[in-house]
Amino acid sequence: QLTWNLYFVNLIQDKHVRSFTLFSCIAVNVYVKIFTNSPFLVCMDLALSQEEVIDPNYLWIGPDGKNLEGQIYTNLTETGKLMVMGFKESMSGAYTCTLSHKIIETDTQDETEMLEAYKFMVYAYREPDYTYKISVRFTTKECKLVANDQFFEELKKILDNIISDLACHVIDPSYKCHSVKRPKHSLLHELFVSFQVNPFAPGWQEVCNQLPHDCEDATNMRVQEARDRIEEFFNRQTYALKHDFQTLPTIHYVDHSFEVTRIDSCRPGFGKNDITHNDCASCCVVCDPGTYSPNNEVTCRTCVRTQIKQYGAKSC
């Protein structure tokens, strides 16, 4: 507010300026991946950029109300473009720019000072962490077969071994046996197996520590590779049953029963909001002031006991 007051005082004292007009526009949402540089925020609209601008002057104010000129984390060009470098949760908020320029009447040389205000709501975001929920089915002789439990325990060991070098592991494994009647077939018994492929097996932090800032992309690549390996494993079961066995095993894989669903989670302090942040609906966006996220949920909670003023709160 003090900066604005001083600016108006200087403006009024300038004897060459006859009047001024202030224009403002709706805030534009901008999303910046955490630890990266923001795109250049332009202190000018498209229409004005196509015109001659006389004596332009740019004043950028950050979320904390301070002038951004000279800040070590900003790149501010002489044409009023702003880049925020190494973006963090705490840098989220409103970035406003006031562009002052003159319109000079050709015949009278009267000057009109024009003020254009531009507002950008800039939010830090992360890519969600991926976990894959997988379900498969196996035909068995009967649901009370003792070998069903033994088979399931062996299957878990095999799957974990396939992906152990990726710092991924199988979590929440379970199975149920059901009787299935298909058209033109006799009654069958099948094991409905489900589990999740998770990228946070013991040792995953050491993998992340080898990266300069964050490891979301690498983590998601690892769990994608784990998912692909497991799918390939079940595809090989189909091939083996058709080519390597003259008599089918008592328990064997049901062809084409592999199904996979991706489950997203957000890091603490981040969440998804398709309504508020529909331009970045698939992103985990930093929690707004007044909300928080203490764990890996996909939504930010509202704090009812006290007012949180900062972005990215992990507790209330």
Coordinates of N, CA, C and O in Angstrom, one line a residue, residues 162-284:
I162 N 10.4 -59.9 -8.8 CA 10.5 -59.4 -10.2 C 10.8 -57.9 -10.1 O 11.5 -57.3 -11.0
I163 N 10.4 -57.2 -9.1 CA 10.5 -55.7 -9.1 C 11.3 -55.2 -8.0 O 11.4 -54.0 -7.7
S164 N 12.0 -56.1 -7.2 CA 12.8 -55.6 -6.0 C 13.9 -54.7 -6.4 O 14.2 -53.7 -5.6
D165 N 14.5 -54.8 -7.6 CA 15.7 -53.9 -7.9 C 15.2 -52.5 -8.3 O 16.0 -51.6 -8.4
L166 N 13.9 -52.3 -8.4 CA 13.3 -51.0 -8.7 C 12.9 -50.3 -7.5 O 12.3 -49.2 -7.6
A167 N 13.2 -50.8 -6.3 CA 12.7 -50.2 -5.0 C 11.2 -50.1 -5.0 O 10.7 -49.2 -4.4
C168 N 10.6 -51.0 -5.7 CA 9.1 -51.1 -5.6 C 8.7 -52.4 -4.9 O 9.5 -53.4 -4.8
H169 N 7.5 -52.5 -4.4 CA 7.1 -53.8 -3.8 C 5.6 -53.9 -3.9 O 4.8 -53.0 -4.3
V170 N 5.1 -55.1 -3.6 CA 3.7 -55.5 -3.7 C 3.1 -55.2 -2.3 O 3.6 -55.7 -1.3
I171 N 2.0 -54.5 -2.3 CA 1.3 -54.2 -1.0 C -0.2 -54.6 -1.1 O -0.7 -54.7 -2.2
D172 N -0.8 -54.8 0.0 CA -2.2 -55.1 0.1 C -2.6 -56.3 -0.7 O -3.6 -56.3 -1.4
P173 N -1.8 -57.4 -0.7 CA -2.2 -58.6 -1.6 C -3.3 -59.3 -0.9 O -3.4 -59.5 0.3
S174 N -4.3 -59.8 -1.7 CA -5.4 -60.6 -1.1 C -6.0 -61.5 -2.2 O -5.7 -61.2 -3.4
Y175 N -6.7 -62.5 -1.8 CA -7.4 -63.3 -2.8 C -8.7 -63.9 -2.2 O -8.8 -64.1 -1.0
K176 N -9.7 -64.1 -3.1 CA -10.9 -64.8 -2.7 C -11.2 -65.8 -3.8 O -10.9 -65.6 -4.9
C177 N -11.8 -66.9 -3.3 CA -12.2 -68.0 -4.3 C -13.7 -67.9 -4.5 O -14.5 -67.8 -3.6
H178 N -14.0 -68.0 -5.8 CA -15.5 -67.9 -6.2 C -15.8 -69.0 -7.2 O -14.9 -69.4 -8.0
S179 N -17.0 -69.4 -7.2 CA -17.5 -70.3 -8.2 C -18.1 -69.5 -9.4 O -18.8 -68.5 -9.2
V180 N -17.7 -69.9 -10.6 CA -18.0 -69.1 -11.8 C -18.7 -70.0 -12.8 O -18.2 -71.0 -13.1
K181 N -19.9 -69.6 -13.3 CA -20.6 -70.3 -14.3 C -20.6 -69.4 -15.6 O -21.2 -68.4 -15.6
R182 N -19.9 -69.9 -16.6 CA -19.9 -69.2 -17.9 C -20.8 -69.9 -18.9 O -21.1 -71.1 -18.7
P183 N -21.4 -69.2 -19.8 CA -22.2 -69.8 -20.8 C -21.5 -70.9 -21.5 O -20.4 -70.8 -21.9
K184 N -22.2 -72.1 -21.7 CA -21.7 -73.2 -22.4 C -20.5 -73.9 -21.7 O -19.7 -74.6 -22.3
H185 N -20.3 -73.6 -20.4 CA -19.2 -74.2 -19.7 C -19.8 -74.7 -18.3 O -20.8 -74.2 -17.8
S186 N -19.1 -75.7 -17.8 CA -19.4 -76.2 -16.5 C -19.0 -75.2 -15.4 O -18.3 -74.3 -15.7
L187 N -19.4 -75.5 -14.2 CA -19.0 -74.6 -13.1 C -17.5 -74.7 -12.8 O -16.9 -75.7 -12.8
L188 N -16.9 -73.5 -12.7 CA -15.5 -73.4 -12.4 C -15.2 -72.7 -11.1 O -16.1 -72.0 -10.6
H189 N -14.0 -73.0 -10.5 CA -13.6 -72.3 -9.3 C -12.4 -71.4 -9.6 O -11.4 -71.9 -10.3
E190 N -12.5 -70.2 -9.2 CA -11.4 -69.3 -9.6 C -10.9 -68.5 -8.4 O -11.7 -68.1 -7.5
L191 N -9.6 -68.2 -8.4 CA -9.0 -67.3 -7.4 C -9.0 -65.9 -7.9 O -8.3 -65.7 -9.0
F192 N -9.6 -65.0 -7.3 CA -9.6 -63.6 -7.6 C -8.5 -62.9 -6.8 O -8.7 -62.6 -5.6
V193 N -7.4 -62.7 -7.5 CA -6.2 -62.1 -6.8 C -6.1 -60.6 -7.1 O -6.3 -60.2 -8.2
S194 N -5.8 -59.8 -6.0 CA -5.6 -58.4 -6.2 C -4.4 -57.9 -5.3 O -4.2 -58.5 -4.3
F195 N -3.7 -56.9 -5.8 CA -2.6 -56.4 -5.1 C -2.3 -55.0 -5.7 O -2.8 -54.6 -6.7
Q196 N -1.4 -54.3 -5.0 CA -1.0 -53.0 -5.5 C 0.5 -53.0 -5.7 O 1.3 -53.6 -4.9
V197 N 1.0 -52.3 -6.7 CA 2.4 -52.1 -7.0 C 2.8 -50.7 -6.5 O 2.3 -49.7 -7.1
N198 N 3.6 -50.7 -5.5 CA 3.9 -49.4 -4.8 C 5.4 -49.1 -4.9 O 6.2 -49.9 -4.8
P199 N 5.7 -47.8 -5.2 CA 7.1 -47.4 -5.5 C 7.9 -47.0 -4.2 O 9.1 -46.5 -4.3
F200 N 7.4 -47.3 -3.0 CA 8.1 -46.9 -1.8 C 8.6 -48.1 -0.9 O 8.3 -48.1 0.3
A201 N 9.2 -49.0 -1.6 CA 9.8 -50.2 -0.8 C 11.0 -49.7 0.0 O 11.5 -48.6 -0.3
P202 N 11.4 -50.4 1.0 CA 12.6 -50.0 1.8 C 13.8 -49.7 0.9 O 14.1 -50.5 0.0
G203 N 14.4 -48.5 1.1 CA 15.5 -48.1 0.3 C 15.2 -47.1 -0.8 O 16.1 -46.6 -1.4
W204 N 13.9 -46.8 -0.9 CA 13.6 -45.8 -2.0 C 14.1 -44.4 -1.7 O 14.4 -43.7 -2.6
Q205 N 14.3 -44.1 -0.4 CA 14.9 -42.7 -0.1 C 16.3 -42.6 -0.6 O 16.7 -41.6 -1.1
E206 N 17.1 -43.7 -0.5 CA 18.4 -43.7 -1.0 C 18.5 -43.4 -2.5 O 19.4 -42.7 -2.9
V207 N 17.5 -44.0 -3.2 CA 17.5 -43.7 -4.6 C 17.2 -42.2 -4.9 O 17.8 -41.6 -5.7
C208 N 16.3 -41.6 -4.1 CA 15.9 -40.2 -4.3 C 17.1 -39.3 -3.9 O 17.2 -38.2 -4.5
N209 N 17.9 -39.7 -2.9 CA 19.0 -38.9 -2.5 C 20.0 -38.6 -3.5 O 20.8 -37.7 -3.4
Q210 N 20.0 -39.5 -4.5 CA 21.0 -39.3 -5.6 C 20.5 -38.3 -6.6 O 21.3 -37.9 -7.5
L211 N 19.3 -37.7 -6.5 CA 18.8 -36.7 -7.4 C 18.9 -35.4 -6.7 O 18.9 -35.2 -5.5
P212 N 19.0 -34.3 -7.6 CA 19.3 -33.0 -7.0 C 18.2 -32.4 -6.1 O 18.5 -31.8 -5.1
H213 N 16.9 -32.5 -6.5 CA 15.9 -31.9 -5.7 C 14.8 -32.9 -5.4 O 14.5 -33.1 -4.2
D214 N 14.1 -33.4 -6.4 CA 12.9 -34.1 -6.1 C 12.9 -35.4 -7.0 O 13.7 -35.4 -8.0
C215 N 12.2 -36.4 -6.6 CA 12.3 -37.7 -7.3 C 11.0 -38.2 -7.8 O 10.8 -39.4 -8.1
E216 N 10.0 -37.3 -8.0 CA 8.7 -37.8 -8.4 C 8.7 -38.5 -9.8 O 8.2 -39.5 -10.0
D217 N 9.4 -37.8 -10.7 CA 9.4 -38.3 -12.1 C 10.1 -39.7 -12.1 O 9.7 -40.6 -12.7
A218 N 11.3 -39.7 -11.4 CA 12.0 -41.0 -11.3 C 11.2 -42.1 -10.6 O 11.2 -43.3 -11.1
T219 N 10.5 -41.7 -9.6 CA 9.7 -42.7 -8.8 C 8.6 -43.2 -9.7 O 8.3 -44.5 -9.8
N220 N 7.9 -42.3 -10.4 CA 6.9 -42.8 -11.3 C 7.4 -43.6 -12.5 O 6.7 -44.6 -12.9
M221 N 8.6 -43.3 -13.0 CA 9.2 -44.2 -14.0 C 9.5 -45.6 -13.5 O 9.3 -46.6 -14.2
R222 N 9.9 -45.6 -12.2 CA 10.3 -46.9 -11.6 C 9.0 -47.8 -11.5 O 9.0 -49.0 -11.8
V223 N 8.0 -47.2 -10.9 CA 6.7 -48.0 -10.7 C 6.1 -48.3 -12.0 O 5.4 -49.4 -12.1
Q224 N 6.2 -47.5 -13.0 CA 5.7 -47.9 -14.4 C 6.4 -49.1 -14.9 O 5.8 -50.0 -15.5
E225 N 7.8 -49.1 -14.7 CA 8.6 -50.2 -15.2 C 8.1 -51.5 -14.4 O 8.1 -52.6 -15.0
A226 N 7.9 -51.3 -13.1 CA 7.5 -52.5 -12.3 C 6.1 -53.0 -12.8 O 5.9 -54.2 -12.9
R227 N 5.2 -52.1 -13.1 CA 3.9 -52.5 -13.6 C 4.1 -53.3 -14.9 O 3.4 -54.3 -15.2
D228 N 4.9 -52.8 -15.8 CA 5.2 -53.4 -17.1 C 5.8 -54.8 -16.9 O 5.4 -55.7 -17.7
R229 N 6.7 -54.9 -16.0 CA 7.3 -56.2 -15.8 C 6.3 -57.3 -15.3 O 6.3 -58.4 -15.7
I230 N 5.4 -56.8 -14.4 CA 4.4 -57.8 -13.9 C 3.4 -58.2 -15.0 O 3.0 -59.3 -15.1
E231 N 3.0 -57.2 -15.8 CA 2.1 -57.6 -16.9 C 2.8 -58.6 -17.9 O 2.2 -59.5 -18.3
E232 N 4.1 -58.3 -18.1 CA 4.8 -59.3 -19.0 C 4.9 -60.7 -18.3 O 4.8 -61.7 -19.0
F233 N 5.0 -60.7 -17.0 CA 5.1 -62.0 -16.3 C 3.8 -62.8 -16.6 O 3.8 -64.0 -16.9
F234 N 2.6 -62.1 -16.5 CA 1.4 -62.8 -16.7 C 1.2 -63.1 -18.2 O 0.6 -64.2 -18.5
N235 N 1.7 -62.3 -19.0 CA 1.6 -62.6 -20.5 C 2.4 -63.9 -20.8 O 2.0 -64.7 -21.6
R236 N 3.5 -64.1 -20.1 CA 4.3 -65.3 -20.3 C 3.6 -66.5 -19.7 O 3.8 -67.7 -20.2
Q237 N 2.7 -66.3 -18.7 CA 1.9 -67.5 -18.2 C 1.0 -68.0 -19.3 O 0.9 -69.2 -19.5
T238 N 0.4 -67.1 -20.0 CA -0.5 -67.5 -21.1 C 0.3 -68.3 -22.2 O -0.2 -69.3 -22.7
Y239 N 1.5 -67.8 -22.6 CA 2.3 -68.5 -23.6 C 2.7 -69.8 -23.1 O 2.6 -70.8 -23.8
A240 N 3.1 -69.9 -21.8 CA 3.6 -71.2 -21.3 C 2.5 -72.2 -21.2 O 2.7 -73.4 -21.5
L241 N 1.3 -71.8 -20.8 CA 0.2 -72.7 -20.8 C -0.2 -73.3 -22.1 O -0.6 -74.5 -22.3
K242 N 0.0 -72.5 -23.2 CA -0.3 -73.0 -24.5 C 0.8 -73.8 -25.2 O 0.5 -74.6 -26.0
H243 N 2.0 -73.6 -24.8 CA 3.1 -74.2 -25.5 C 4.0 -75.2 -24.7 O 4.7 -76.0 -25.2
D244 N 4.0 -75.0 -23.3 CA 4.9 -75.8 -22.5 C 4.2 -76.9 -21.7 O 4.9 -77.7 -21.1
F245 N 2.9 -76.9 -21.7 CA 2.2 -77.9 -20.8 C 1.3 -78.7 -21.7 O 0.5 -78.2 -22.4
Q246 N 1.5 -80.0 -21.5 CA 0.5 -80.9 -22.2 C -0.7 -81.1 -21.3 O -1.8 -81.3 -21.9
T247 N -0.5 -81.1 -20.0 CA -1.6 -81.1 -19.1 C -1.6 -79.9 -18.2 O -0.6 -79.5 -17.7
L248 N -2.7 -79.2 -18.1 CA -2.8 -77.9 -17.4 C -2.6 -78.2 -15.9 O -3.1 -79.1 -15.3
P249 N -1.8 -77.3 -15.2 CA -1.6 -77.4 -13.8 C -3.0 -77.2 -13.1 O -3.9 -76.6 -13.6
T250 N -3.0 -77.7 -11.8 CA -4.3 -77.6 -11.0 C -4.7 -76.2 -10.9 O -5.9 -75.8 -11.0
I251 N -3.7 -75.3 -10.6 CA -4.0 -73.9 -10.5 C -3.2 -73.2 -11.7 O -2.0 -73.3 -11.8
H252 N -3.9 -72.5 -12.5 CA -3.3 -71.8 -13.6 C -4.0 -70.5 -14.0 O -5.2 -70.3 -13.7
Y253 N -3.2 -69.6 -14.6 CA -3.7 -68.3 -14.9 C -4.8 -68.3 -15.9 O -4.8 -69.1 -16.9
V254 N -5.8 -67.4 -15.7 CA -6.9 -67.2 -16.6 C -6.5 -66.2 -17.7 O -6.2 -65.0 -17.4
D255 N -6.5 -66.6 -18.9 CA -6.0 -65.7 -20.0 C -6.9 -64.4 -20.1 O -8.1 -64.5 -19.9
H256 N -6.2 -63.3 -20.3 CA -6.8 -62.0 -20.4 C -7.5 -61.5 -19.2 O -8.4 -60.6 -19.2
S257 N -7.2 -62.0 -18.0 CA -7.8 -61.6 -16.8 C -7.0 -60.4 -16.1 O -7.4 -59.9 -15.1
F258 N -5.9 -60.1 -16.7 CA -5.0 -59.0 -16.1 C -5.7 -57.7 -16.3 O -6.1 -57.2 -17.4
E259 N -6.0 -57.0 -15.2 CA -6.6 -55.6 -15.2 C -5.8 -54.7 -14.3 O -5.3 -55.1 -13.2
V260 N -5.6 -53.5 -14.7 CA -4.7 -52.6 -13.9 C -5.4 -51.2 -13.9 O -6.0 -50.7 -14.8
T261 N -5.3 -50.6 -12.7 CA -5.9 -49.2 -12.5 C -4.8 -48.4 -11.8 O -4.2 -48.8 -10.8
R262 N -4.6 -47.2 -12.3 CA -3.6 -46.3 -11.6 C -4.3 -45.5 -10.5 O -5.3 -45.0 -10.6
I263 N -3.6 -45.5 -9.3 CA -4.1 -44.8 -8.2 C -3.1 -43.6 -7.9 O -1.9 -43.9 -7.7
D264 N -3.6 -42.4 -7.8 CA -2.7 -41.3 -7.6 C -2.8 -40.9 -6.1 O -3.8 -41.0 -5.5
S265 N -1.6 -40.4 -5.6 CA -1.6 -39.8 -4.3 C -0.7 -38.6 -4.3 O 0.2 -38.5 -5.2
C266 N -0.9 -37.7 -3.4 CA -0.1 -36.4 -3.4 C 0.8 -36.4 -2.2 O 0.5 -37.0 -1.1
R267 N 1.9 -35.7 -2.3 CA 2.8 -35.5 -1.2 C 2.1 -34.6 -0.1 O 1.2 -33.8 -0.4
P268 N 2.5 -34.6 1.1 CA 2.0 -33.7 2.2 C 2.1 -32.3 1.8 O 3.1 -31.8 1.2
G269 N 1.0 -31.5 2.0 CA 1.0 -30.1 1.6 C 0.4 -29.8 0.3 O 0.3 -28.7 -0.2
F270 N 0.1 -30.9 -0.4 CA -0.4 -30.8 -1.8 C -1.7 -31.6 -1.9 O -1.9 -32.6 -1.2
G271 N -2.5 -31.3 -2.9 CA -3.8 -32.0 -3.1 C -4.3 -31.7 -4.5 O -3.8 -30.8 -5.2
K272 N -5.4 -32.4 -4.9 CA -6.1 -32.2 -6.2 C -7.4 -31.5 -5.9 O -8.1 -31.7 -4.9
N273 N -7.7 -30.6 -6.9 CA -9.0 -29.9 -6.8 C -9.4 -29.6 -8.2 O -9.0 -28.6 -8.8
D274 N -10.3 -30.4 -8.8 CA -10.7 -30.2 -10.2 C -11.5 -29.0 -10.4 O -11.5 -28.4 -11.5
I275 N -12.1 -28.4 -9.4 CA -12.9 -27.2 -9.6 C -12.1 -26.0 -9.5 O -12.1 -25.1 -10.4
T276 N -11.3 -25.9 -8.4 CA -10.5 -24.7 -8.2 C -9.3 -24.6 -9.2 O -9.0 -23.5 -9.7
H277 N -8.8 -25.8 -9.6 CA -7.6 -25.8 -10.4 C -7.9 -26.7 -11.6 O -7.1 -27.6 -11.9
N278 N -8.9 -26.4 -12.4 CA -9.3 -27.2 -13.5 C -8.3 -27.1 -14.7 O -8.3 -28.0 -15.5
D279 N -7.5 -26.1 -14.7 CA -6.4 -26.0 -15.7 C -5.3 -26.9 -15.4 O -4.4 -27.2 -16.2
C280 N -5.3 -27.5 -14.2 CA -4.2 -28.4 -13.8 C -4.9 -29.5 -13.0 O -4.4 -29.8 -11.9
A281 N -5.9 -30.1 -13.5 CA -6.8 -31.0 -12.8 C -6.0 -32.3 -12.4 O -6.3 -32.9 -11.3
S282 N -5.0 -32.7 -13.2 CA -4.3 -33.9 -12.9 C -3.1 -33.7 -11.9 O -2.4 -34.6 -11.6
C283 N -2.9 -32.4 -11.6 CA -1.7 -32.0 -10.8 C -2.1 -32.1 -9.3 O -3.2 -32.0 -8.9
C284 N -1.0 -32.3 -8.5 CA -1.1 -32.1 -7.0 C -0.7 -30.7 -6.8 O 0.5 -30.4 -6.8

